[in-house]
PDB file of C-alpha atoms in Angstrom:
ATOM      1  CA  UNK Q   4     131.440 110.493  97.503  1.00 48.00           C
ATOM      2  CA  UNK Q   5     130.825 106.876  98.718  1.00 55.00           C
ATOM      3  CA  UNK Q   6     127.368 105.379  98.066  1.00 70.00           C
ATOM      4  CA  UNK Q   7     125.339 104.746 101.253  1.00 87.00           C
ATOM      5  CA  UNK Q   8     123.640 101.391 101.873  1.00 88.00           C
ATOM      6  CA  UNK Q   9     119.837 101.739 101.698  1.00 91.00           C
ATOM      7  CA  UNK Q  10     117.751 100.718 104.706  1.00 93.00           C
ATOM      8  CA  UNK Q  11     115.672  97.840 103.312  1.00 94.00           C
ATOM      9  CA  UNK Q  12     115.080  96.080 106.650  1.00 96.00           C
ATOM     10  CA  UNK Q  13     111.294  96.485 106.411  1.00 97.00           C
ATOM     11  CA  UNK Q  14     111.260  94.464 103.162  1.00 97.00           C
ATOM     12  CA  UNK Q  15     113.411  91.785 104.793  1.00 97.00           C
ATOM     13  CA  UNK Q  16     110.925  91.489 107.652  1.00 97.00           C
ATOM     14  CA  UNK Q  17     108.033  91.368 105.197  1.00 98.00           C
ATOM     15  CA  UNK Q  18     109.789  88.597 103.240  1.00 97.00           C
ATOM     16  CA  UNK Q  19     110.432  86.543 106.379  1.00 98.00           C
ATOM     17  CA  UNK Q  20     106.817  86.984 107.480  1.00 98.00           C
ATOM     18  CA  UNK Q  21     105.573  85.830 104.075  1.00 98.00           C
ATOM     19  CA  UNK Q  22     107.908  82.800 103.979  1.00 98.00           C
ATOM     20  CA  UNK Q  23     107.215  81.524 107.495  1.00 97.00           C
ATOM     21  CA  UNK Q  24     103.556  82.562 107.246  1.00 98.00           C
ATOM     22  CA  UNK Q  25     103.065  80.334 104.199  1.00 98.00           C
ATOM     23  CA  UNK Q  26     104.760  77.403 105.939  1.00 98.00           C
ATOM     24  CA  UNK Q  27     102.579  77.908 109.017  1.00 98.00           C
ATOM     25  CA  UNK Q  28      99.483  78.152 106.820  1.00 98.00           C
ATOM     26  CA  UNK Q  29     100.164  74.716 105.325  1.00 98.00           C
ATOM     27  CA  UNK Q  30     100.899  73.242 108.757  1.00 98.00           C
ATOM     28  CA  UNK Q  31      97.714  74.757 110.233  1.00 98.00           C
ATOM     29  CA  UNK Q  32      95.674  73.462 107.301  1.00 97.00           C
ATOM     30  CA  UNK Q  33      97.086  69.952 107.798  1.00 97.00           C
ATOM     31  CA  UNK Q  34      96.418  70.043 111.552  1.00 97.00           C
ATOM     32  CA  UNK Q  35      92.800  71.145 111.014  1.00 98.00           C
ATOM     33  CA  UNK Q  36      92.186  68.504 108.357  1.00 97.00           C
ATOM     34  CA  UNK Q  37      93.797  65.810 110.545  1.00 96.00           C
ATOM     35  CA  UNK Q  38      91.648  66.703 113.549  1.00 96.00           C
ATOM     36  CA  UNK Q  39      88.524  66.728 111.428  1.00 97.00           C
ATOM     37  CA  UNK Q  40      89.370  63.296 109.977  1.00 96.00           C
ATOM     38  CA  UNK Q  41      90.069  61.849 113.439  1.00 95.00           C
ATOM     39  CA  UNK Q  42      86.614  63.006 114.535  1.00 96.00           C
ATOM     40  CA  UNK Q  43      85.068  61.461 111.422  1.00 96.00           C
ATOM     41  CA  UNK Q  44      86.925  58.218 112.048  1.00 95.00           C
ATOM     42  CA  UNK Q  45      85.686  58.080 115.632  1.00 95.00           C
ATOM     43  CA  UNK Q  46      82.087  58.765 114.599  1.00 95.00           C
ATOM     44  CA  UNK Q  47      82.054  56.234 111.754  1.00 94.00           C
ATOM     45  CA  UNK Q  48      83.747  53.598 113.919  1.00 93.00           C
ATOM     46  CA  UNK Q  49      81.129  54.125 116.610  1.00 93.00           C
ATOM     47  CA  UNK Q  50      78.324  53.810 114.075  1.00 93.00           C
ATOM     48  CA  UNK Q  51      79.844  50.602 112.701  1.00 90.00           C
ATOM     49  CA  UNK Q  52      80.184  49.222 116.211  1.00 90.00           C
ATOM     50  CA  UNK Q  53      76.528  50.046 116.911  1.00 88.00           C
ATOM     51  CA  UNK Q  54      75.520  48.305 113.685  1.00 83.00           C
ATOM     52  CA  UNK Q  55      77.459  45.199 114.686  1.00 81.00           C
ATOM     53  CA  UNK Q  56      76.005  44.977 118.190  1.00 78.00           C
TER      54      UNK Q  56
ATOM     55  CA  UNK N  19      87.667  49.039  93.806  1.00 39.00           C
ATOM     56  CA  UNK N  20      85.385  49.850  96.710  1.00 41.00           C
ATOM     57  CA  UNK N  21      85.297  46.177  97.596  1.00 40.00           C
ATOM     58  CA  UNK N  22      89.085  46.098  97.740  1.00 43.00           C
ATOM     59  CA  UNK N  23      89.086  49.071 100.101  1.00 43.00           C
ATOM     60  CA  UNK N  24      86.518  47.462 102.357  1.00 39.00           C
ATOM     61  CA  UNK N  25      88.519  44.277 102.590  1.00 41.00           C
ATOM     62  CA  UNK N  26      91.650  46.167 103.582  1.00 43.00           C
ATOM     63  CA  UNK N  27      89.909  47.927 106.474  1.00 42.00           C
ATOM     64  CA  UNK N  28      90.332  46.319 109.894  1.00 43.00           C
ATOM     65  CA  UNK N  29      87.431  46.033 112.316  1.00 44.00           C
ATOM     66  CA  UNK N  30      85.838  49.351 113.148  1.00 43.00           C
ATOM     67  CA  UNK N  31      86.835  49.353 116.791  1.00 44.00           C
ATOM     68  CA  UNK N  32      90.520  48.733 116.063  1.00 52.00           C
ATOM     69  CA  UNK N  33      92.599  51.813 116.960  1.00 50.00           C
ATOM     70  CA  UNK N  34      93.702  53.844 113.973  1.00 55.00           C
ATOM     71  CA  UNK N  35      97.193  53.170 112.698  1.00 55.00           C
ATOM     72  CA  UNK N  36      97.363  56.843 111.818  1.00 53.00           C
ATOM     73  CA  UNK N  37      97.245  57.822 115.483  1.00 61.00           C
ATOM     74  CA  UNK N  38     100.555  56.080 116.162  1.00 79.00           C
ATOM     75  CA  UNK N  39     103.340  58.566 115.562  1.00 87.00           C
ATOM     76  CA  UNK N  40     106.637  57.161 114.191  1.00 92.00           C
ATOM     77  CA  UNK N  41     109.654  58.187 116.270  1.00 94.00           C
ATOM     78  CA  UNK N  42     111.610  58.978 113.130  1.00 96.00           C
ATOM     79  CA  UNK N  43     108.984  61.532 112.117  1.00 96.00           C
ATOM     80  CA  UNK N  44     109.084  63.194 115.527  1.00 96.00           C
ATOM     81  CA  UNK N  45     112.891  63.313 115.388  1.00 97.00           C
ATOM     82  CA  UNK N  46     112.833  64.676 111.838  1.00 98.00           C
ATOM     83  CA  UNK N  47     110.311  67.366 112.771  1.00 97.00           C
ATOM     84  CA  UNK N  48     112.381  68.507 115.755  1.00 98.00           C
ATOM     85  CA  UNK N  49     115.563  68.458 113.638  1.00 98.00           C
ATOM     86  CA  UNK N  50     113.851  70.534 110.932  1.00 98.00           C
ATOM     87  CA  UNK N  51     112.607  73.119 113.439  1.00 98.00           C
ATOM     88  CA  UNK N  52     116.086  73.438 114.964  1.00 98.00           C
ATOM     89  CA  UNK N  53     117.700  73.592 111.535  1.00 98.00           C
ATOM     90  CA  UNK N  54     115.317  76.385 110.492  1.00 98.00           C
ATOM     91  CA  UNK N  55     116.432  78.378 113.541  1.00 98.00           C
ATOM     92  CA  UNK N  56     120.090  77.799 112.629  1.00 98.00           C
ATOM     93  CA  UNK N  57     119.403  78.769 109.009  1.00 97.00           C
ATOM     94  CA  UNK N  58     117.731  81.957 110.156  1.00 97.00           C
ATOM     95  CA  UNK N  59     120.725  82.793 112.363  1.00 98.00           C
ATOM     96  CA  UNK N  60     123.085  82.224 109.428  1.00 97.00           C
ATOM     97  CA  UNK N  61     120.987  84.459 107.177  1.00 97.00           C
ATOM     98  CA  UNK N  62     120.335  87.284 109.628  1.00 97.00           C
ATOM     99  CA  UNK N  63     123.471  87.359 111.776  1.00 96.00           C
ATOM    100  CA  UNK N  64     126.322  85.332 110.319  1.00 95.00           C
ATOM    101  CA  UNK N  65     126.154  86.472 106.682  1.00 94.00           C
ATOM    102  CA  UNK N  66     127.489  89.951 106.045  1.00 90.00           C
ATOM    103  CA  UNK N  67     125.185  92.692 104.788  1.00 92.00           C
ATOM    104  CA  UNK N  68     125.236  93.302 101.052  1.00 90.00           C
ATOM    105  CA  UNK N  69     126.392  96.912 100.609  1.00 87.00           C
ATOM    106  CA  UNK N  70     124.292  98.001  97.612  1.00 89.00           C
ATOM    107  CA  UNK N  71     120.968  96.310  98.529  1.00 92.00           C
ATOM    108  CA  UNK N  72     121.051  96.416 102.316  1.00 93.00           C
ATOM    109  CA  UNK N  73     119.306  93.872 104.539  1.00 95.00           C
ATOM    110  CA  UNK N  74     116.683  92.836 101.957  1.00 95.00           C
ATOM    111  CA  UNK N  75     119.362  90.756 100.192  1.00 94.00           C
ATOM    112  CA  UNK N  76     119.156  88.293 103.127  1.00 96.00           C
ATOM    113  CA  UNK N  77     115.844  87.091 101.647  1.00 96.00           C
ATOM    114  CA  UNK N  78     118.072  85.311  99.133  1.00 96.00           C
ATOM    115  CA  UNK N  79     118.894  82.598 101.723  1.00 97.00           C
ATOM    116  CA  UNK N  80     115.230  81.531 101.706  1.00 97.00           C
ATOM    117  CA  UNK N  81     114.230  82.594  98.182  1.00 96.00           C
ATOM    118  CA  UNK N  82     116.621  80.342  96.283  1.00 95.00           C
ATOM    119  CA  UNK N  83     116.612  77.261  98.617  1.00 97.00           C
ATOM    120  CA  UNK N  84     112.797  77.253  98.674  1.00 97.00           C
ATOM    121  CA  UNK N  85     112.797  76.787  94.900  1.00 96.00           C
ATOM    122  CA  UNK N  86     114.987  73.717  95.255  1.00 96.00           C
ATOM    123  CA  UNK N  87     112.628  72.424  97.962  1.00 98.00           C
ATOM    124  CA  UNK N  88     109.754  72.825  95.516  1.00 98.00           C
ATOM    125  CA  UNK N  89     111.827  71.062  92.852  1.00 97.00           C
ATOM    126  CA  UNK N  90     112.387  68.098  95.194  1.00 98.00           C
ATOM    127  CA  UNK N  91     108.706  67.897  96.110  1.00 98.00           C
ATOM    128  CA  UNK N  92     107.578  68.085  92.477  1.00 98.00           C
ATOM    129  CA  UNK N  93     110.155  65.402  91.619  1.00 98.00           C
ATOM    130  CA  UNK N  94     108.478  63.211  94.255  1.00 98.00           C
ATOM    131  CA  UNK N  95     105.242  63.792  92.335  1.00 98.00           C
ATOM    132  CA  UNK N  96     106.890  62.477  89.165  1.00 98.00           C
ATOM    133  CA  UNK N  97     108.185  59.395  90.998  1.00 98.00           C
ATOM    134  CA  UNK N  98     104.822  58.847  92.710  1.00 98.00           C
ATOM    135  CA  UNK N  99     102.884  59.318  89.474  1.00 98.00           C
ATOM    136  CA  UNK N 100     105.165  57.019  87.484  1.00 98.00           C
ATOM    137  CA  UNK N 101     105.101  54.309  90.132  1.00 98.00           C
ATOM    138  CA  UNK N 102     101.323  54.550  90.479  1.00 98.00           C
ATOM    139  CA  UNK N 103     100.823  54.090  86.746  1.00 98.00           C
ATOM    140  CA  UNK N 104     103.119  51.078  86.879  1.00 97.00           C
ATOM    141  CA  UNK N 105     101.897  49.363  90.051  1.00 97.00           C
ATOM    142  CA  UNK N 106      98.430  50.914  90.696  1.00 97.00           C
ATOM    143  CA  UNK N 107      99.291  51.031  94.393  1.00 96.00           C
ATOM    144  CA  UNK N 108      97.547  53.913  96.192  1.00 95.00           C
ATOM    145  CA  UNK N 109     100.617  54.771  98.290  1.00 96.00           C
ATOM    146  CA  UNK N 110     102.373  56.144  95.212  1.00 97.00           C
ATOM    147  CA  UNK N 111      99.474  58.435  94.406  1.00 97.00           C
ATOM    148  CA  UNK N 112      99.546  59.651  98.007  1.00 97.00           C
ATOM    149  CA  UNK N 113     103.246  60.499  97.594  1.00 98.00           C
ATOM    150  CA  UNK N 114     102.471  62.392  94.375  1.00 98.00           C
ATOM    151  CA  UNK N 115      99.737  64.417  96.055  1.00 98.00           C
ATOM    152  CA  UNK N 116     101.944  65.220  99.054  1.00 98.00           C
ATOM    153  CA  UNK N 117     104.660  66.394  96.656  1.00 98.00           C
ATOM    154  CA  UNK N 118     102.308  68.794  94.904  1.00 98.00           C
ATOM    155  CA  UNK N 119     100.884  70.328  98.062  1.00 98.00           C
ATOM    156  CA  UNK N 120     104.287  70.871  99.677  1.00 98.00           C
ATOM    157  CA  UNK N 121     105.947  71.900  96.401  1.00 98.00           C
ATOM    158  CA  UNK N 122     103.220  74.419  95.709  1.00 98.00           C
ATOM    159  CA  UNK N 123     103.642  75.982  99.143  1.00 98.00           C
ATOM    160  CA  UNK N 124     107.426  76.236  98.618  1.00 98.00           C
ATOM    161  CA  UNK N 125     107.012  77.728  95.156  1.00 97.00           C
ATOM    162  CA  UNK N 126     104.655  80.319  96.679  1.00 98.00           C
ATOM    163  CA  UNK N 127     107.389  81.078  99.248  1.00 98.00           C
ATOM    164  CA  UNK N 128     109.795  81.497  96.339  1.00 97.00           C
ATOM    165  CA  UNK N 129     107.410  83.793  94.434  1.00 97.00           C
ATOM    166  CA  UNK N 130     106.419  85.878  97.475  1.00 97.00           C
ATOM    167  CA  UNK N 131     109.983  86.412  98.695  1.00 97.00           C
ATOM    168  CA  UNK N 132     111.101  87.228  95.148  1.00 96.00           C
ATOM    169  CA  UNK N 133     108.340  89.785  94.735  1.00 96.00           C
ATOM    170  CA  UNK N 134     109.150  91.451  98.071  1.00 97.00           C
ATOM    171  CA  UNK N 135     112.856  91.480  97.253  1.00 95.00           C
ATOM    172  CA  UNK N 136     112.127  92.993  93.826  1.00 94.00           C
ATOM    173  CA  UNK N 137     110.228  95.992  95.255  1.00 94.00           C
ATOM    174  CA  UNK N 138     113.224  97.957  96.603  1.00 95.00           C
ATOM    175  CA  UNK N 139     115.720  96.598  94.051  1.00 91.00           C
ATOM    176  CA  UNK N 140     113.749  96.649  90.755  1.00 91.00           C
ATOM    177  CA  UNK N 141     111.283  99.264  91.991  1.00 91.00           C
ATOM    178  CA  UNK N 142     108.325  97.002  91.254  1.00 93.00           C
ATOM    179  CA  UNK N 143     106.488  94.122  92.982  1.00 95.00           C
ATOM    180  CA  UNK N 144     106.107  92.244  89.707  1.00 93.00           C
ATOM    181  CA  UNK N 145     107.199  92.356  86.099  1.00 91.00           C
ATOM    182  CA  UNK N 146     106.441  89.955  83.237  1.00 92.00           C
ATOM    183  CA  UNK N 147     110.060  88.922  82.952  1.00 90.00           C
ATOM    184  CA  UNK N 148     110.689  85.432  81.426  1.00 91.00           C
ATOM    185  CA  UNK N 149     111.911  83.970  84.744  1.00 91.00           C
ATOM    186  CA  UNK N 150     109.089  85.418  86.819  1.00 93.00           C
ATOM    187  CA  UNK N 151     106.489  84.460  84.240  1.00 94.00           C
ATOM    188  CA  UNK N 152     107.715  80.861  84.051  1.00 95.00           C
ATOM    189  CA  UNK N 153     107.713  80.641  87.880  1.00 96.00           C
ATOM    190  CA  UNK N 154     104.117  81.926  87.935  1.00 96.00           C
ATOM    191  CA  UNK N 155     103.090  79.413  85.254  1.00 97.00           C
ATOM    192  CA  UNK N 156     104.697  76.667  87.335  1.00 97.00           C
ATOM    193  CA  UNK N 157     102.655  77.644  90.403  1.00 97.00           C
ATOM    194  CA  UNK N 158      99.425  77.854  88.408  1.00 97.00           C
ATOM    195  CA  UNK N 159     100.120  74.484  86.780  1.00 98.00           C
ATOM    196  CA  UNK N 160     100.332  72.785  90.174  1.00 98.00           C
ATOM    197  CA  UNK N 161      97.258  74.639  91.474  1.00 98.00           C
ATOM    198  CA  UNK N 162      95.439  73.162  88.468  1.00 98.00           C
ATOM    199  CA  UNK N 163      96.654  69.695  89.567  1.00 98.00           C
ATOM    200  CA  UNK N 164      94.754  70.087  92.839  1.00 97.00           C
ATOM    201  CA  UNK N 165      91.687  71.352  90.965  1.00 97.00           C
ATOM    202  CA  UNK N 166      91.880  68.385  88.606  1.00 97.00           C
ATOM    203  CA  UNK N 167      91.912  65.980  91.545  1.00 96.00           C
ATOM    204  CA  UNK N 168      88.986  67.749  93.179  1.00 96.00           C
ATOM    205  CA  UNK N 169      87.007  67.548  89.948  1.00 96.00           C
ATOM    206  CA  UNK N 170      87.159  63.776  89.371  1.00 95.00           C
ATOM    207  CA  UNK N 171      84.877  61.609  91.515  1.00 92.00           C
ATOM    208  CA  UNK N 172      86.055  58.150  90.497  1.00 93.00           C
ATOM    209  CA  UNK N 173      89.140  57.410  92.692  1.00 92.00           C
ATOM    210  CA  UNK N 174      90.899  55.188  90.171  1.00 95.00           C
ATOM    211  CA  UNK N 175      90.364  57.642  87.316  1.00 97.00           C
ATOM    212  CA  UNK N 176      91.415  60.557  89.547  1.00 96.00           C
ATOM    213  CA  UNK N 177      94.673  58.845  90.465  1.00 97.00           C
ATOM    214  CA  UNK N 178      95.430  57.892  86.860  1.00 97.00           C
ATOM    215  CA  UNK N 179      94.746  61.365  85.442  1.00 98.00           C
ATOM    216  CA  UNK N 180      96.623  63.078  88.285  1.00 98.00           C
ATOM    217  CA  UNK N 181      99.635  60.796  87.760  1.00 98.00           C
ATOM    218  CA  UNK N 182      99.906  61.677  84.082  1.00 98.00           C
ATOM    219  CA  UNK N 183      99.356  65.391  84.806  1.00 98.00           C
ATOM    220  CA  UNK N 184     101.947  65.365  87.631  1.00 98.00           C
ATOM    221  CA  UNK N 185     104.563  63.817  85.354  1.00 98.00           C
ATOM    222  CA  UNK N 186     103.926  66.319  82.551  1.00 98.00           C
ATOM    223  CA  UNK N 187     103.846  69.296  84.950  1.00 98.00           C
ATOM    224  CA  UNK N 188     107.529  68.870  85.846  1.00 97.00           C
ATOM    225  CA  UNK N 189     108.330  70.476  82.464  1.00 97.00           C
ATOM    226  CA  UNK N 190     107.271  73.856  83.945  1.00 97.00           C
ATOM    227  CA  UNK N 191     109.782  73.384  86.790  1.00 97.00           C
ATOM    228  CA  UNK N 192     112.597  72.539  84.394  1.00 96.00           C
ATOM    229  CA  UNK N 193     111.666  75.514  82.213  1.00 95.00           C
ATOM    230  CA  UNK N 194     111.780  77.837  85.248  1.00 94.00           C
ATOM    231  CA  UNK N 195     115.171  76.417  86.176  1.00 91.00           C
ATOM    232  CA  UNK N 196     116.825  76.833  82.786  1.00 91.00           C
ATOM    233  CA  UNK N 197     115.096  79.929  81.415  1.00 89.00           C
ATOM    234  CA  UNK N 198     117.799  82.307  82.689  1.00 82.00           C
ATOM    235  CA  UNK N 199     120.276  80.345  80.562  1.00 82.00           C
ATOM    236  CA  UNK N 200     118.238  80.372  77.352  1.00 84.00           C
ATOM    237  CA  UNK N 201     116.642  83.850  77.524  1.00 78.00           C
ATOM    238  CA  UNK N 202     119.290  86.614  77.660  1.00 76.00           C
ATOM    239  CA  UNK N 203     116.590  89.306  78.047  1.00 77.00           C
ATOM    240  CA  UNK N 204     115.648  88.285  81.599  1.00 77.00           C
ATOM    241  CA  UNK N 205     116.469  90.774  84.349  1.00 77.00           C
ATOM    242  CA  UNK N 206     116.683  87.991  86.947  1.00 81.00           C
ATOM    243  CA  UNK N 207     120.325  87.491  87.989  1.00 75.00           C
ATOM    244  CA  UNK N 208     121.896  84.027  88.173  1.00 71.00           C
ATOM    245  CA  UNK N 209     123.605  83.481  91.532  1.00 66.00           C
ATOM    246  CA  UNK N 210     125.650  80.576  90.148  1.00 63.00           C
ATOM    247  CA  UNK N 211     127.626  81.130  86.943  1.00 62.00           C
ATOM    248  CA  UNK N 212     127.396  84.255  84.828  1.00 62.00           C
ATOM    249  CA  UNK N 213     124.229  86.355  84.918  1.00 60.00           C
ATOM    250  CA  UNK N 214     122.258  87.171  81.741  1.00 61.00           C
ATOM    251  CA  UNK N 215     123.306  90.389  79.973  1.00 60.00           C
ATOM    252  CA  UNK N 216     120.182  92.331  81.088  1.00 63.00           C
ATOM    253  CA  UNK N 217     120.286  91.118  84.697  1.00 60.00           C
ATOM    254  CA  UNK N 218     119.580  93.753  87.334  1.00 62.00           C
ATOM    255  CA  UNK N 219     120.659  93.501  90.961  1.00 59.00           C
ATOM    256  CA  UNK N 220     123.639  91.205  90.446  1.00 61.00           C
ATOM    257  CA  UNK N 221     125.791  90.693  93.538  1.00 60.00           C
ATOM    258  CA  UNK N 222     129.027  88.998  94.448  1.00 73.00           C
ATOM    259  CA  UNK N 223     128.789  86.392  97.194  1.00 82.00           C
ATOM    260  CA  UNK N 224     131.329  86.782  99.992  1.00 88.00           C
ATOM    261  CA  UNK N 225     132.535  83.651 101.878  1.00 92.00           C
ATOM    262  CA  UNK N 226     130.075  84.298 104.750  1.00 94.00           C
ATOM    263  CA  UNK N 227     127.201  84.621 102.239  1.00 93.00           C
ATOM    264  CA  UNK N 228     128.214  81.351 100.577  1.00 94.00           C
ATOM    265  CA  UNK N 229     128.270  79.629 103.993  1.00 95.00           C
ATOM    266  CA  UNK N 230     124.803  80.989 104.852  1.00 96.00           C
ATOM    267  CA  UNK N 231     123.491  79.833 101.472  1.00 96.00           C
ATOM    268  CA  UNK N 232     125.038  76.369 101.798  1.00 97.00           C
ATOM    269  CA  UNK N 233     123.477  76.058 105.269  1.00 97.00           C
ATOM    270  CA  UNK N 234     120.009  77.042 104.119  1.00 97.00           C
ATOM    271  CA  UNK N 235     120.036  74.976 100.914  1.00 97.00           C
ATOM    272  CA  UNK N 236     119.690  71.554 102.596  1.00 98.00           C
ATOM    273  CA  UNK N 237     117.251  72.982 105.176  1.00 98.00           C
ATOM    274  CA  UNK N 238     114.739  74.464 102.702  1.00 98.00           C
ATOM    275  CA  UNK N 239     115.706  72.139  99.873  1.00 97.00           C
ATOM    276  CA  UNK N 240     115.607  68.817 101.765  1.00 98.00           C
ATOM    277  CA  UNK N 241     114.514  68.894 105.413  1.00 98.00           C
ATOM    278  CA  UNK N 242     111.448  71.137 105.068  1.00 98.00           C
ATOM    279  CA  UNK N 243     109.928  69.362 102.029  1.00 98.00           C
ATOM    280  CA  UNK N 244     110.649  65.841 103.307  1.00 98.00           C
ATOM    281  CA  UNK N 245     109.223  66.551 106.776  1.00 98.00           C
ATOM    282  CA  UNK N 246     106.099  68.244 105.445  1.00 98.00           C
ATOM    283  CA  UNK N 247     105.524  65.547 102.818  1.00 98.00           C
ATOM    284  CA  UNK N 248     105.745  62.846 105.475  1.00 98.00           C
ATOM    285  CA  UNK N 249     103.076  64.635 107.554  1.00 97.00           C
ATOM    286  CA  UNK N 250     100.950  65.126 104.447  1.00 97.00           C
ATOM    287  CA  UNK N 251     101.222  61.426 103.592  1.00 97.00           C
ATOM    288  CA  UNK N 252      99.991  60.531 107.090  1.00 96.00           C
ATOM    289  CA  UNK N 253      97.047  62.866 106.626  1.00 97.00           C
ATOM    290  CA  UNK N 254      96.127  61.267 103.289  1.00 96.00           C
ATOM    291  CA  UNK N 255      96.468  57.747 104.710  1.00 95.00           C
ATOM    292  CA  UNK N 256      93.986  58.698 107.424  1.00 95.00           C
ATOM    293  CA  UNK N 257      91.632  60.107 104.783  1.00 95.00           C
ATOM    294  CA  UNK N 258      91.839  56.841 102.824  1.00 92.00           C
ATOM    295  CA  UNK N 259      90.993  54.890 105.978  1.00 94.00           C
ATOM    296  CA  UNK N 260      88.043  57.119 106.878  1.00 95.00           C
ATOM    297  CA  UNK N 261      86.704  56.901 103.305  1.00 92.00           C
ATOM    298  CA  UNK N 262      86.912  53.109 103.452  1.00 92.00           C
ATOM    299  CA  UNK N 263      85.062  53.058 106.768  1.00 93.00           C
ATOM    300  CA  UNK N 264      82.355  55.305 105.309  1.00 93.00           C
ATOM    301  CA  UNK N 265      81.900  52.960 102.330  1.00 91.00           C
ATOM    302  CA  UNK N 266      81.673  50.023 104.735  1.00 90.00           C
ATOM    303  CA  UNK N 267      79.040  51.814 106.785  1.00 89.00           C
ATOM    304  CA  UNK N 268      76.993  52.716 103.701  1.00 88.00           C
ATOM    305  CA  UNK N 269      76.999  49.117 102.493  1.00 86.00           C
ATOM    306  CA  UNK N 270      75.633  47.805 105.813  1.00 75.00           C
TER     307      UNK N 270
END
């Protein structure tokens, strides 16, 4: 009797979600940190400008 | 050191260099996104289904290439660390840090996909097999790199210590790579060359599987790490600039 192929599609989907989820997590973390730094840069630049004037 | 940073900072009102986006980076990001879509098509549609494991075997096309992506990123850390120790230029330390962050993410992809693949095939999410253990040690070693950096206040000392640590840490990557050749008791199969004697879940690659693997290898092994490292370097350059501005403000 031939062996049937198991249905492991759910694990495949879980694996893809984990892989792309981790990539997206790093990207989201970088975007958040970048935005926060841009705000900081703007604030500090403004303060420096005020000090100069 | 602080004085050097202050001198290198342009006037406060000058627009940030970080806000200017290089065209090459935009092109590379678009190319990587498109390539990921192609890689996914090759893995899910083009490659034939493995008859004994079913669809879960398609995880292989991400699982293995992501390890090589991590290897590339951690190699960048070695180069960055070595060059920093030689030249003391901050840009090399930034490269090393970018390599660790991206490499760590890719090694987590490798570990997570491996664990999920193992569940239906080995009937367990995790086992303390030599290959799996060495991969876990590798991940923990690079997490410790980030903790080390966070724990040292002095920038020059932080960069020096991190450089040495980053160079030494590559030994865990090499160990993970070669352990299936030196430990015959591992159950992890080797996709290239003969598998260890105790390997479970061995499979023969058909031509369509080889094509899907060869498509995904440069995507996850080159494009993804290089693109993400470039973005991470930009982020760190902006941080350096903001830190310098803060020092300048405090000294006023």
